[in-house]
Coordinates of C-alpha atoms in Angstrom, one line a residue:
M3 CA -94.2 -127.1 173.5
M4 CA -91.5 -124.5 173.6
V5 CA -89.3 -124.6 176.7
E6 CA -88.1 -121.3 178.0
I7 CA -85.6 -120.6 180.9
S8 CA -84.9 -117.0 181.3
V9 CA -81.3 -115.6 181.7
E10 CA -81.1 -114.2 185.2
A11 CA -77.6 -112.6 185.3
V12 CA -74.6 -111.7 183.1
K13 CA -71.3 -111.0 184.8
A14 CA -67.9 -110.1 183.4
R15 CA -64.4 -109.9 184.8
A16 CA -61.0 -109.2 183.4
F17 CA -57.6 -110.8 184.1
E18 CA -54.2 -109.7 182.9
I19 CA -51.6 -112.4 182.7
P20 CA -47.9 -111.5 182.1
T21 CA -46.1 -113.4 179.3
D22 CA -43.4 -115.9 180.3
R23 CA -40.9 -113.9 178.2
P24 CA -41.0 -110.9 175.9
E25 CA -43.1 -111.6 172.7
A26 CA -43.4 -109.9 169.3
D27 CA -44.6 -110.6 165.8
G28 CA -44.2 -108.7 162.5
T29 CA -46.2 -105.6 163.6
M30 CA -46.4 -105.4 167.4
S31 CA -44.9 -106.5 170.7
W32 CA -46.4 -107.2 174.1
N33 CA -45.6 -108.5 177.6
S34 CA -49.1 -109.4 178.9
T35 CA -52.4 -110.8 177.7
T36 CA -55.9 -109.8 178.9
L37 CA -58.7 -112.3 179.2
V38 CA -62.3 -111.1 179.7
L39 CA -64.5 -113.7 181.3
V40 CA -68.3 -113.8 181.1
E41 CA -70.5 -115.9 183.3
V42 CA -74.2 -116.2 182.4
A43 CA -76.7 -117.7 184.9
A44 CA -80.2 -119.3 184.4
G45 CA -82.1 -122.2 185.9
A46 CA -79.6 -122.8 188.7
K47 CA -76.9 -123.3 186.1
S48 CA -74.0 -121.1 185.0
G49 CA -72.1 -121.0 181.7
L50 CA -68.8 -119.3 180.9
G51 CA -67.2 -117.9 177.9
Y52 CA -64.4 -115.4 177.3
T53 CA -62.4 -113.3 174.8
Y54 CA -58.9 -112.0 174.6
S55 CA -59.4 -108.3 174.4
D56 CA -59.1 -105.1 176.5
H57 CA -60.6 -104.8 180.0
S58 CA -62.7 -101.8 178.8
I59 CA -65.3 -104.2 177.3
V60 CA -66.3 -105.4 180.8
A61 CA -68.4 -102.2 181.1
L62 CA -70.0 -102.8 177.7
I63 CA -70.9 -106.4 178.7
T64 CA -72.3 -105.6 182.1
S65 CA -74.3 -102.7 181.0
K66 CA -75.6 -102.7 177.4
L67 CA -75.3 -106.4 176.6
A68 CA -76.5 -107.6 180.0
S69 CA -79.6 -105.4 179.7
I70 CA -80.3 -107.1 176.4
V71 CA -79.7 -110.7 177.3
C72 CA -81.2 -110.8 180.8
G73 CA -84.8 -112.1 180.5
M74 CA -84.1 -113.8 177.2
N75 CA -84.5 -117.5 176.7
A76 CA -81.2 -119.2 177.7
L77 CA -82.1 -122.1 175.3
A78 CA -82.1 -119.8 172.3
P79 CA -78.6 -118.2 172.2
E80 CA -79.1 -117.3 168.5
T81 CA -81.9 -114.9 169.5
A82 CA -79.7 -113.2 172.0
W83 CA -76.9 -113.0 169.4
M84 CA -79.1 -111.2 167.0
A85 CA -80.4 -108.8 169.6
M86 CA -76.8 -108.0 170.7
Q87 CA -75.8 -107.3 167.1
R88 CA -78.6 -104.8 166.7
A89 CA -77.8 -103.2 170.1
V90 CA -74.3 -102.2 169.0
R91 CA -75.2 -100.9 165.6
N92 CA -74.3 -97.3 166.4
L93 CA -71.2 -98.4 168.3
G94 CA -69.9 -100.4 165.4
R95 CA -70.2 -104.1 165.2
E96 CA -66.5 -104.8 164.7
G97 CA -63.6 -104.6 167.1
L98 CA -64.3 -104.4 170.8
A99 CA -68.1 -104.8 170.4
A100 CA -67.6 -108.0 168.5
N101 CA -65.2 -109.3 171.2
A102 CA -67.8 -108.5 173.9
I103 CA -70.6 -110.3 171.9
S104 CA -68.3 -113.3 171.3
A105 CA -67.7 -113.7 175.0
V106 CA -71.4 -113.5 175.9
D107 CA -72.4 -115.9 173.1
T108 CA -69.9 -118.6 174.0
A109 CA -71.1 -118.3 177.6
L110 CA -74.7 -118.7 176.5
Y111 CA -73.9 -121.9 174.5
D112 CA -72.1 -123.3 177.4
L113 CA -75.1 -122.5 179.7
K114 CA -77.5 -124.1 177.3
A115 CA -75.5 -127.3 177.2
R116 CA -75.2 -127.4 181.0
I117 CA -78.9 -126.9 181.4
W118 CA -79.5 -129.9 179.1
G119 CA -76.7 -131.8 180.8
V120 CA -74.8 -132.6 177.6
P121 CA -71.3 -131.7 176.3
L122 CA -71.4 -128.8 173.9
A123 CA -70.0 -130.8 171.1
Q124 CA -73.0 -133.2 171.4
L125 CA -75.4 -130.3 171.5
L126 CA -74.0 -128.7 168.3
G127 CA -73.5 -132.0 166.5
S128 CA -70.1 -133.6 165.7
Y129 CA -68.3 -134.3 162.5
R130 CA -65.3 -135.5 164.5
R131 CA -64.2 -136.5 168.0
N132 CA -60.5 -135.4 167.6
V133 CA -59.4 -132.0 166.4
P134 CA -56.0 -131.6 164.8
I135 CA -53.8 -128.8 166.2
Y136 CA -50.6 -127.0 165.1
G137 CA -48.1 -125.6 167.5
S138 CA -47.8 -121.8 167.3
G139 CA -45.4 -119.3 168.7
G140 CA -41.9 -118.8 167.6
F141 CA -42.0 -115.1 168.4
T142 CA -39.6 -112.7 166.7
T143 CA -38.1 -111.8 170.1
Y144 CA -36.9 -115.4 170.6
S145 CA -33.3 -116.4 170.1
D146 CA -32.4 -119.1 167.6
T147 CA -32.1 -121.5 170.5
E148 CA -35.5 -120.6 172.0
L149 CA -37.1 -120.8 168.6
A150 CA -35.7 -124.3 167.9
E151 CA -36.5 -125.6 171.3
Q152 CA -40.2 -124.5 171.3
L153 CA -41.0 -125.7 167.8
G154 CA -39.1 -129.0 168.3
K155 CA -41.0 -129.6 171.6
W156 CA -44.4 -129.4 169.9
V157 CA -43.3 -132.0 167.4
A158 CA -41.7 -134.3 169.9
D159 CA -44.0 -134.0 172.9
A160 CA -47.4 -133.0 171.4
G161 CA -47.1 -134.9 168.2
C162 CA -47.8 -131.9 166.0
T163 CA -47.1 -132.4 162.3
N164 CA -47.3 -128.6 161.6
V165 CA -45.7 -125.8 163.6
K166 CA -45.8 -122.1 163.2
M167 CA -43.4 -119.2 163.8
K168 CA -43.7 -115.4 163.6
V169 CA -41.8 -113.4 160.9
G170 CA -41.7 -109.9 159.7
S171 CA -40.1 -107.8 162.5
E172 CA -36.8 -107.9 160.6
P173 CA -37.4 -109.3 157.1
D174 CA -33.7 -109.5 156.3
L175 CA -33.3 -112.0 159.2
D176 CA -36.3 -114.1 158.3
P177 CA -34.7 -116.5 155.9
H178 CA -32.1 -117.4 158.5
R179 CA -34.7 -117.9 161.2
V180 CA -36.8 -120.1 158.9
Q181 CA -33.8 -122.2 158.3
V182 CA -33.2 -122.6 162.0
A183 CA -36.8 -123.6 162.6
S184 CA -36.7 -126.0 159.7
R185 CA -33.6 -127.7 161.0
A186 CA -35.2 -128.0 164.5
I187 CA -38.2 -130.0 163.2
G188 CA -36.5 -131.9 160.4
E189 CA -38.8 -133.9 158.2
R190 CA -41.1 -134.7 161.1
A191 CA -43.4 -131.7 160.5
N192 CA -44.2 -128.9 158.1
L193 CA -43.3 -125.3 158.9
F194 CA -45.9 -122.4 158.9
V195 CA -44.9 -118.7 158.9
D196 CA -47.1 -115.8 160.0
A197 CA -46.1 -112.3 159.0
N198 CA -49.1 -110.5 160.6
G199 CA -49.4 -108.3 157.6
A200 CA -45.8 -107.0 157.8
Y201 CA -44.7 -107.4 154.2
S202 CA -45.5 -105.7 151.0
V203 CA -46.6 -107.9 148.1
K204 CA -43.2 -107.9 146.4
Q205 CA -41.5 -108.6 149.8
A206 CA -43.8 -111.5 150.5
L207 CA -43.3 -113.1 147.1
E208 CA -39.5 -112.8 147.3
L209 CA -39.5 -114.3 150.8
A210 CA -42.0 -117.0 149.8
D211 CA -39.4 -118.3 147.2
L212 CA -36.7 -118.2 149.9
F213 CA -38.9 -120.0 152.4
E214 CA -40.1 -122.7 150.0
P215 CA -37.0 -125.0 150.2
H216 CA -37.5 -125.3 154.0
R217 CA -40.9 -127.0 153.7
V218 CA -42.9 -123.8 154.5
K219 CA -46.4 -124.9 153.6
W220 CA -48.4 -122.1 155.0
F221 CA -47.9 -118.3 154.7
E222 CA -50.3 -116.5 157.0
E223 CA -51.1 -112.8 156.4
P224 CA -48.1 -112.2 154.1
V225 CA -49.7 -108.8 153.6
S226 CA -52.4 -107.0 155.6
S227 CA -55.6 -108.9 155.8
D228 CA -57.4 -105.7 154.7
D229 CA -55.5 -105.8 151.4
L230 CA -57.6 -108.5 149.6
A231 CA -56.0 -107.8 146.3
G232 CA -52.6 -108.1 147.8
L233 CA -53.5 -111.5 149.4
H234 CA -54.9 -112.7 146.1
A235 CA -51.7 -111.6 144.3
V236 CA -49.5 -113.5 146.7
R237 CA -51.8 -116.6 146.6
A238 CA -51.7 -116.6 142.8
R239 CA -47.9 -116.4 142.5
A240 CA -46.6 -118.2 145.6
P241 CA -44.9 -121.6 145.2
A242 CA -47.4 -124.3 144.4
G243 CA -47.2 -126.1 147.7
M244 CA -47.5 -123.0 149.9
E245 CA -51.0 -122.0 151.1
V246 CA -52.0 -118.5 151.9
A247 CA -54.2 -118.1 155.1
A248 CA -55.9 -115.1 156.7
G249 CA -59.1 -114.1 158.6
E250 CA -58.2 -113.9 162.3
Y251 CA -59.4 -110.3 162.3
A252 CA -62.8 -111.2 160.9
Y253 CA -65.4 -109.7 163.2
T254 CA -68.4 -110.3 160.9
T255 CA -69.6 -112.9 158.4
D256 CA -69.7 -110.1 155.9
Y257 CA -65.9 -109.6 156.1
V258 CA -65.4 -113.3 155.6
R259 CA -67.8 -113.4 152.6
T260 CA -65.8 -110.6 151.0
M261 CA -62.5 -112.3 151.6
L262 CA -63.8 -115.6 150.1
E263 CA -65.3 -113.8 147.1
A264 CA -62.0 -112.1 146.5
S265 CA -60.3 -115.6 146.3
A266 CA -57.8 -114.2 148.8
V267 CA -57.0 -117.3 150.8
D268 CA -56.4 -121.0 150.4
V269 CA -57.5 -121.5 154.1
Q270 CA -59.9 -119.2 155.9
Q271 CA -59.2 -118.4 159.5
A272 CA -61.7 -117.4 162.1
D273 CA -61.4 -116.6 165.8
I274 CA -64.4 -117.6 168.0
T275 CA -63.4 -114.9 170.5
R276 CA -63.8 -112.2 167.9
C277 CA -66.2 -113.3 165.1
G278 CA -69.3 -113.5 167.2
G279 CA -68.8 -116.6 169.4
V280 CA -70.2 -120.0 168.5
T281 CA -73.0 -118.4 166.4
G282 CA -70.6 -116.4 164.3
F283 CA -68.1 -119.3 164.0
L284 CA -70.7 -121.7 162.7
K285 CA -72.0 -119.0 160.2
I286 CA -68.4 -118.6 158.9
A287 CA -68.1 -122.4 158.7
S288 CA -71.2 -122.5 156.4
L289 CA -69.6 -119.8 154.2
C290 CA -66.4 -121.9 153.9
E291 CA -68.5 -125.0 153.0
A292 CA -70.2 -123.1 150.3
H293 CA -66.9 -121.8 148.9
Q294 CA -65.2 -125.2 149.2
I295 CA -62.5 -123.7 151.4
D296 CA -61.2 -125.2 154.7
L297 CA -61.6 -123.3 158.0
S298 CA -58.9 -123.1 160.6
G299 CA -59.6 -121.9 164.2
H300 CA -57.3 -119.0 165.4
C301 CA -55.9 -119.3 168.9
A302 CA -58.0 -119.9 172.1
P303 CA -58.0 -123.7 171.5
A304 CA -60.0 -124.6 174.7
L305 CA -62.9 -122.3 173.7
H306 CA -62.8 -123.4 170.0
L307 CA -62.7 -127.2 170.7
H308 CA -66.4 -128.1 170.9
A309 CA -67.5 -125.8 168.0
A310 CA -64.6 -127.1 165.9
C311 CA -66.1 -130.6 166.2
A312 CA -69.2 -129.3 164.5
V313 CA -67.5 -127.8 161.5
P314 CA -67.5 -130.0 158.3
R315 CA -64.4 -128.4 156.6
L316 CA -62.2 -127.8 159.6
R317 CA -58.5 -128.0 158.9
H318 CA -57.1 -127.6 162.4
L319 CA -56.9 -125.4 165.5
E320 CA -54.0 -123.1 166.5
W321 CA -52.2 -124.4 169.7
F322 CA -51.0 -120.8 170.5
H323 CA -48.4 -120.6 173.2
D324 CA -49.9 -117.7 175.1
H325 CA -53.5 -118.9 175.1
V326 CA -52.6 -122.5 175.9
R327 CA -50.6 -121.3 178.9
I328 CA -53.4 -119.0 180.1
E329 CA -56.2 -121.6 179.6
H330 CA -54.3 -124.2 181.7
M331 CA -53.5 -121.6 184.3
L332 CA -57.0 -120.4 184.8
F333 CA -59.3 -123.3 183.9
D334 CA -59.8 -126.9 185.0
G335 CA -60.7 -129.0 182.0
A336 CA -58.4 -127.2 179.4
P337 CA -57.5 -129.8 176.8
K338 CA -54.1 -131.5 176.5
P339 CA -52.7 -132.6 173.2
R340 CA -52.1 -136.2 172.2
N341 CA -50.8 -137.4 168.9
G342 CA -51.2 -133.9 167.4
A343 CA -54.8 -133.5 168.4
I344 CA -57.1 -132.5 171.2
Q345 CA -60.6 -133.8 172.0
P346 CA -63.5 -132.7 174.2
D347 CA -64.3 -134.5 177.4
L348 CA -67.7 -136.0 176.6
S349 CA -68.3 -137.1 180.2
V350 CA -69.0 -133.5 181.4
A351 CA -71.6 -131.0 180.3
G352 CA -71.0 -127.8 178.5
N353 CA -67.6 -126.7 177.3
G354 CA -66.0 -128.6 180.2
L355 CA -64.2 -125.5 181.6
I356 CA -64.3 -124.5 185.2
L357 CA -62.6 -121.3 186.4
K358 CA -59.9 -121.8 189.1
E359 CA -61.0 -119.0 191.2
A360 CA -58.1 -118.9 193.6
D361 CA -55.5 -119.1 190.8
A362 CA -57.3 -116.5 188.7
E363 CA -57.8 -114.0 191.4
R364 CA -54.1 -113.0 191.5
Y365 CA -54.5 -111.7 187.9
A366 CA -57.8 -109.9 188.3
I367 CA -57.9 -106.3 187.1

């Protein structure tokens, strides 16, 4: 007998949180981050999800998407996901619409798990209990001292064996900054670099050779993620021990399929707050499995955690400075690292996150 519990309400709110200091990467700078929270109610239970996006999507969620989802079966989030995809056809499935759908989808999965009274990782099925993380930040606005302190702390305090820094704002300075970071972590960890698409192919290849002696094992978006031929060229000619990664801007499974078919990456990235939520993330995981390529979760570690347990070829999650800080500011139940990994709390239902209403209110838009 099919059990149905209708979704009764979909609510959305936006919060803007200032950064703790100025931040920049290879192609942009910022001083605040906006989190859009979605709460979905059914059967006397409520589930929450969110995305990092612009506050303008609140209206899209509370009007078009809410009108689609309300009345649908809360125990069948995949059905709601498909309906939302169809509803935004004429708006465009990528970008803001994908962010909005991702927030609703993650809330629906949390709701389903809370209705059943089980942790989300158990509902989805687990390949692992612990999820490896890598420390991520090292913004190009940081001084050498700030860069060294942040990366060194992730290794010493969180037990990370991989840490990542931003490059690309001033390419001529990047070899020096990489050397500073490498000295800070010593041989205790590998160094990752993320150019956010700032380099040309020739620049990326030249810098890859300069980075290689400093144990740089991961070159993220050396060129634009839209330049699949360029990514493939860098991947083919980079030092043997250096992997090329990209995919954080994948909003659809079609985009990921194209990237994988182009042999553009050694490790595929996906962001649960952009790629269609839990439904989209698991679809991408299946594509990675089929192509024998590992998957790495981009940012939002608290929201990725349970879904990451359900991915067979998961490499790790990004312990991104901005999002870690925000998730601990706004939510009870945000994970804390131990020995370079985080794990879900299997004693509580759903994704384990509870909004700190009083703390969040000061940042409400």
